[in-house]
C-alpha cells in the first residue's frame, strides 16, 4: 500500500475507534449484571459442583423470565476451580479483574475457599459463599463484612446431630468417621456438643473412605454396646456399613449416617432400611417451595435432585439477585446492607437470615434436619415442626 | 529460545500487575509447576524415576507451616527449612533405595510418599486431616510473590543448566544408561544418585513451602497427593526429558493449556488430559522438543545440498 | 479377626491376579487396571438394574466384554510401547486410566451406585462364627480362579506359551511362539480378570467412577509383596495384606486410620529387604 492508502486506512481505524468508544455508554445501560461463580465442575467434588450449576441454571431462568434485576438481564459466569486452590485463585482474579463481576457466588471445598478468601481480602467484593464447612475458613474471614456464608459450619452440623440424638432418648454413642477432612472435622466438633446435650461418646474411631471391609470397625462398635452409631462418611461407605452391620448382627437402637449424599439405589437396599440421616435438605421435604423446586428440576434435567447442593445453589443466586434489587445498585456497601437484611424462605424449607456465628458475621443456615429411611423414602423425623413421619426407635434392624 | 521465555517471565509482572492480575496469577501457577518439573527431571537424569516428588513438596509445606505458626520462625527461614528437611529425607530415601531399579524404585517412592501422608493425617501435631493454615508471604502481594517464585525458578534453571554443561552430565547419563558399567568406569554411582535426589528434593521442598505461604492452607491430601508427583513427571515428558528447556516448555504448555481448556471445554477438560497424555506417549515419545528437532532436521534435509542426516 | 482378614484377602487376591498376569507375561505395569475393574463393576450394575441379572451369573458376560475391551486397548495403544522405556509404558496406562475414569463420569455421573442384590447383607454361620455371605462367595471365587489360572498356565499349550514368553521373549519367539498373539491374550485375560473382580465389587459394595485407583494401588502392593510376575504368590501376599490390615484395625487404637498405611509400609519393607518378593 502506498503512503496515501496507509494514511486513509489509519484515519478510518481511528474513526472506528472513536465511534466504538462513543457507543459504549449507551450499551452500558443494557449491559447485563454479571455474577461470578467459582465451583468445582471436575475433580473430587465435581458431582456436587455440577448439582450447584443446575441449581444456578434454575434460578437464572426464573430471574430472567421476569424483568431481570434493575431492568437488566443477569448473567452467571461459571469458573471451574477443579478442586485446586491455585486454579481457584486464578478464577477469582479472572472474574473480578478481567470480567469485572458485580458479585461472587459459589464455593464448595475448604482449601479452595481459603485461597479465594485470601485474594478476596485484598479485593473486597460481595462473596455469597455456599460451601466450605471447615471453621478454618470462618476464622480467616471473621472480620469480613462482605462475606456471607450459607452452609452450616462443622459445629452447626454437630449441634444439630446431637440435638436430634438427644431427642431420641439415646444416651451412649459410638462414633465412626472417615479420616479425611470431612469426617475428622465433624468428629472433632462432636466431642463438645455431645457433652452439651448430655450424651456420652464411648467409642470413637476413624476409617479410610472407600474401604471394602468395615467388619472390624463394626464389631468393635457392637462390643461397645452404645445406644446409637453415628457414622460420618461419604456416599460409598454407607453401603458396606449397612450390609456388614447386618452380617455381624450389629443392631444398635439407631444407626445415624451423615454422608453428603446417598448412593443411587440405596433406597432399594434392604439393609438400609431404618437408617437415619442428617441433611441440609432432602427431596422428600414437604415444604411447598421445595416441592416446586423438585418438580422444576425434574422437568428441566430429567432426573431427581440427589443432593442438597442444587437447592442451596438456587437459594444462593436468588437471594443475591434479590439483594441487588433491594439495594438498587451494585455498589458494595449497598449490597452488603441489603444482604444483611435478607429474609427468605425457599426450597430448603427453612427460613434464611444472616446472623453472627461463633467467628463470622453473616451466617445463613445453621440447622440440619434428620430423616429416616423408611421403605425406600427419606422420611423427615426431626425437628418436629416439619416432621413428615415418626421415627422408628429402637430401629427394627435385622427383623 | 530460553532467553526469550525468561524475558517474558520477567516483563510479565510489570505489565500484568497493572492491567491483568489474572494473568500474573496464572503465570505464578505455571512457575510453581515448572520448578517441580525441572527438579523431577534432574533426578530422572540418573535413571531414578521418582513418584515421591509430592513427599518432598509436602514435607516442605508442613515444615514451614509448623515452624512459622508454632515456633514464630520468619517465613523466609521457614521456606529454607522446608528445603533442608526435604533434602534430609531425600538422602535417607536415596540410600535406602539404592539397589532398586525401574518400576521397583517407582513403587518404593510412591509407598514412601503415601506413608508420609497417612502419618501426617493421623497425628494431631500436624493438624490431622483438617490441615493447617499458614501466614501469607509478603503480605499477600501478588507481584512480590511472583518475584519470589521467579527467583526460585531461575535458581532451578541455573542448576539444571549447570549440571547439563558440566562433567556431572556424563556421570548422570552413564548411570542412567547402565549403572554397573558406570561403576566399572569409575563413576561414583552412590554419590551422584544421592546428590541428584537431594538437589531435586530441595527444590520440591522449597516450592512446597512457597505454596503454603501463598495459598495459605495445606492438608495431607493435597500436599502429598499423587497428582503432584504425576504432574511433575508429565511436564518433562511432554516437553522433552533430560533437558532444561523441555520441562519448562512442558510445564508452560500443560498449565496454560489447562487454563484455556477450562474456560472453553466445560466438563470434558480432564478427559482430554488423559487423551493427550496417551497420544504424546504413543506418537511423540521425545516430547515437544523431539517434534521440534525432527522438524528442524527435516527442513535441513529438504534444503538443496544438505547432508544426509538420519531420521531423528 | 482372622476370618475377616482371610475373607478380605479373597477380594484383594481377585483384584490383583490380573495385574500379576500382565506384569509377569507382558512386562507392562498397567496403571489402568483399576479402571477395567471399575468398568466391570458398572457392567454388573447395569445388568442387574436393567435385566435383573445377578452379578455372579454375569461373570461370563463381564469377562467376555472386558476381554474384548482389553484386546482393543492393547492393539490400539499398548502394543506400540512394548519396546519403549518403562516410563512411557507407565505413563501411557496412566493416561488411559484418566481417560476411562472421566469417560465414566461423563457417561454415568460421579454418583456412586449400589445394586440391591438380595443376599448382599446375608450372613451364614461357620461353626462359631458368622461370616458375610457375599464375602464368602468372593473368596471362593478368588481361590477358584487363581487355581484355575495356575492350572491353565501349567497345563495348557497357551499357558505354557505364556510362561515361556514371560521368561524370555527372544527365546520364546525362537521357539516359534507368536509372541504378539500371546501378549494380546495375556492382556485380554488380565482385563477380564479385573472385570470379574469388578463384578464382585458390585455384588458386595457399590461402584463409582473413582474406585479404580484404590484397587490399583492395593493390587500393586500385593504383586510387589508376591514378587512381580509371581502369580501363585498373589494368594499368599493377599493373605499377608488382609491379615495385617485386619490386625491393625482390630487391635491398634484408632486402627482404622492407620490401616491404610499398612500396605504402603509393607511395600517399603519388602522392597528394601527382599525386592524379589516374599514368595518366590
mmCIF file of C-alpha atoms in Angstrom, chain A residues 41-43 50 53 78-87 89-91 93-94 97-98 100 109-111 114-115 118-119 121-123 134 136 140 179-181 184 188 208, chain B residues 19-26 29 32 117 121-122 124 129-133 136 139-142 211 214-217 219 221-222 255 258-259 262-263 266-270:
data_model
loop_
_atom_site.group_PDB
_atom_site.id
_atom_site.type_symbol
_atom_site.label_atom_id
_atom_site.label_comp_id
_atom_site.label_asym_id
_atom_site.label_seq_id
_atom_site.Cartn_x
_atom_site.Cartn_y
_atom_site.Cartn_z
ATOM 1 C CA UNK A 41 -17.187 -28.888 37.957
ATOM 2 C CA UNK A 42 -14.480 -31.522 37.784
ATOM 3 C CA UNK A 43 -12.275 -33.097 40.371
ATOM 4 C CA UNK A 50 -22.431 -29.848 38.833
ATOM 5 C CA UNK A 53 -24.573 -25.444 38.421
ATOM 6 C CA UNK A 78 -19.152 -20.060 35.963
ATOM 7 C CA UNK A 79 -15.497 -20.901 36.590
ATOM 8 C CA UNK A 80 -14.427 -24.441 37.295
ATOM 9 C CA UNK A 81 -11.957 -24.470 40.178
ATOM 10 C CA UNK A 82 -11.274 -28.188 39.683
ATOM 11 C CA UNK A 83 -10.928 -28.544 43.449
ATOM 12 C CA UNK A 84 -7.485 -26.951 43.082
ATOM 13 C CA UNK A 85 -6.608 -23.854 45.142
ATOM 14 C CA UNK A 86 -4.282 -22.228 42.566
ATOM 15 C CA UNK A 87 -6.986 -22.621 39.946
ATOM 16 C CA UNK A 89 -7.215 -18.079 42.901
ATOM 17 C CA UNK A 90 -6.791 -17.600 39.184
ATOM 18 C CA UNK A 91 -10.535 -17.935 38.673
ATOM 19 C CA UNK A 93 -8.807 -12.837 39.635
ATOM 20 C CA UNK A 94 -10.256 -13.564 36.230
ATOM 21 C CA UNK A 97 -10.355 -8.048 37.481
ATOM 22 C CA UNK A 98 -10.979 -9.142 33.936
ATOM 23 C CA UNK A 100 -15.481 -7.316 36.426
ATOM 24 C CA UNK A 109 -14.149 -27.109 49.070
ATOM 25 C CA UNK A 110 -12.457 -25.561 52.075
ATOM 26 C CA UNK A 111 -8.966 -25.458 50.567
ATOM 27 C CA UNK A 114 -9.259 -20.361 51.677
ATOM 28 C CA UNK A 115 -7.299 -19.499 48.544
ATOM 29 C CA UNK A 118 -7.076 -14.675 50.742
ATOM 30 C CA UNK A 119 -7.499 -12.995 47.357
ATOM 31 C CA UNK A 121 -9.361 -9.878 51.362
ATOM 32 C CA UNK A 122 -7.239 -7.790 49.005
ATOM 33 C CA UNK A 123 -10.026 -7.050 46.579
ATOM 34 C CA UNK A 134 -14.397 -26.017 57.885
ATOM 35 C CA UNK A 136 -10.677 -22.507 59.295
ATOM 36 C CA UNK A 140 -9.934 -16.460 58.081
ATOM 37 C CA UNK A 179 -10.477 -39.978 58.344
ATOM 38 C CA UNK A 180 -10.359 -37.209 55.759
ATOM 39 C CA UNK A 181 -11.030 -33.549 56.500
ATOM 40 C CA UNK A 184 -12.369 -35.777 61.140
ATOM 41 C CA UNK A 188 -13.614 -33.111 66.395
ATOM 42 C CA UNK A 208 -10.496 -44.912 55.287
ATOM 43 C CA UNK B 19 -3.671 -4.433 33.799
ATOM 44 C CA UNK B 20 -4.379 -8.088 34.411
ATOM 45 C CA UNK B 21 -3.553 -9.703 37.728
ATOM 46 C CA UNK B 22 -5.328 -12.762 36.427
ATOM 47 C CA UNK B 23 -2.510 -13.482 34.002
ATOM 48 C CA UNK B 24 0.013 -12.909 36.733
ATOM 49 C CA UNK B 25 -1.700 -15.469 38.901
ATOM 50 C CA UNK B 26 -1.754 -17.977 36.079
ATOM 51 C CA UNK B 29 0.851 -21.187 38.990
ATOM 52 C CA UNK B 32 5.376 -23.407 40.579
ATOM 53 C CA UNK B 117 0.539 -38.820 54.009
ATOM 54 C CA UNK B 121 -3.154 -37.301 58.563
ATOM 55 C CA UNK B 122 -3.215 -39.310 61.763
ATOM 56 C CA UNK B 124 -2.740 -34.195 65.933
ATOM 57 C CA UNK B 129 -6.911 -34.230 58.234
ATOM 58 C CA UNK B 130 -8.220 -30.755 58.686
ATOM 59 C CA UNK B 131 -4.933 -29.258 57.595
ATOM 60 C CA UNK B 132 -3.066 -26.188 58.702
ATOM 61 C CA UNK B 133 -3.276 -22.517 57.894
ATOM 62 C CA UNK B 136 0.893 -15.130 53.913
ATOM 63 C CA UNK B 139 1.570 -9.621 52.855
ATOM 64 C CA UNK B 140 -0.205 -11.393 50.027
ATOM 65 C CA UNK B 141 1.096 -9.039 47.356
ATOM 66 C CA UNK B 142 0.822 -10.883 44.073
ATOM 67 C CA UNK B 211 2.906 -22.866 48.086
ATOM 68 C CA UNK B 214 0.852 -18.239 49.012
ATOM 69 C CA UNK B 215 -2.314 -20.308 49.197
ATOM 70 C CA UNK B 216 -2.348 -20.233 52.974
ATOM 71 C CA UNK B 217 -3.515 -23.781 53.557
ATOM 72 C CA UNK B 219 -3.676 -30.631 54.160
ATOM 73 C CA UNK B 221 -4.410 -34.983 50.685
ATOM 74 C CA UNK B 222 -3.359 -32.117 48.547
ATOM 75 C CA UNK B 255 -0.744 -25.409 32.593
ATOM 76 C CA UNK B 258 -5.374 -26.489 31.048
ATOM 77 C CA UNK B 259 -6.379 -22.985 31.960
ATOM 78 C CA UNK B 262 -11.018 -24.991 31.488
ATOM 79 C CA UNK B 263 -12.922 -21.996 30.232
ATOM 80 C CA UNK B 266 -16.593 -27.235 30.383
ATOM 81 C CA UNK B 267 -16.775 -30.741 31.726
ATOM 82 C CA UNK B 268 -14.518 -32.512 29.333
ATOM 83 C CA UNK B 269 -11.130 -30.993 30.155
ATOM 84 C CA UNK B 270 -9.943 -33.811 32.396
#
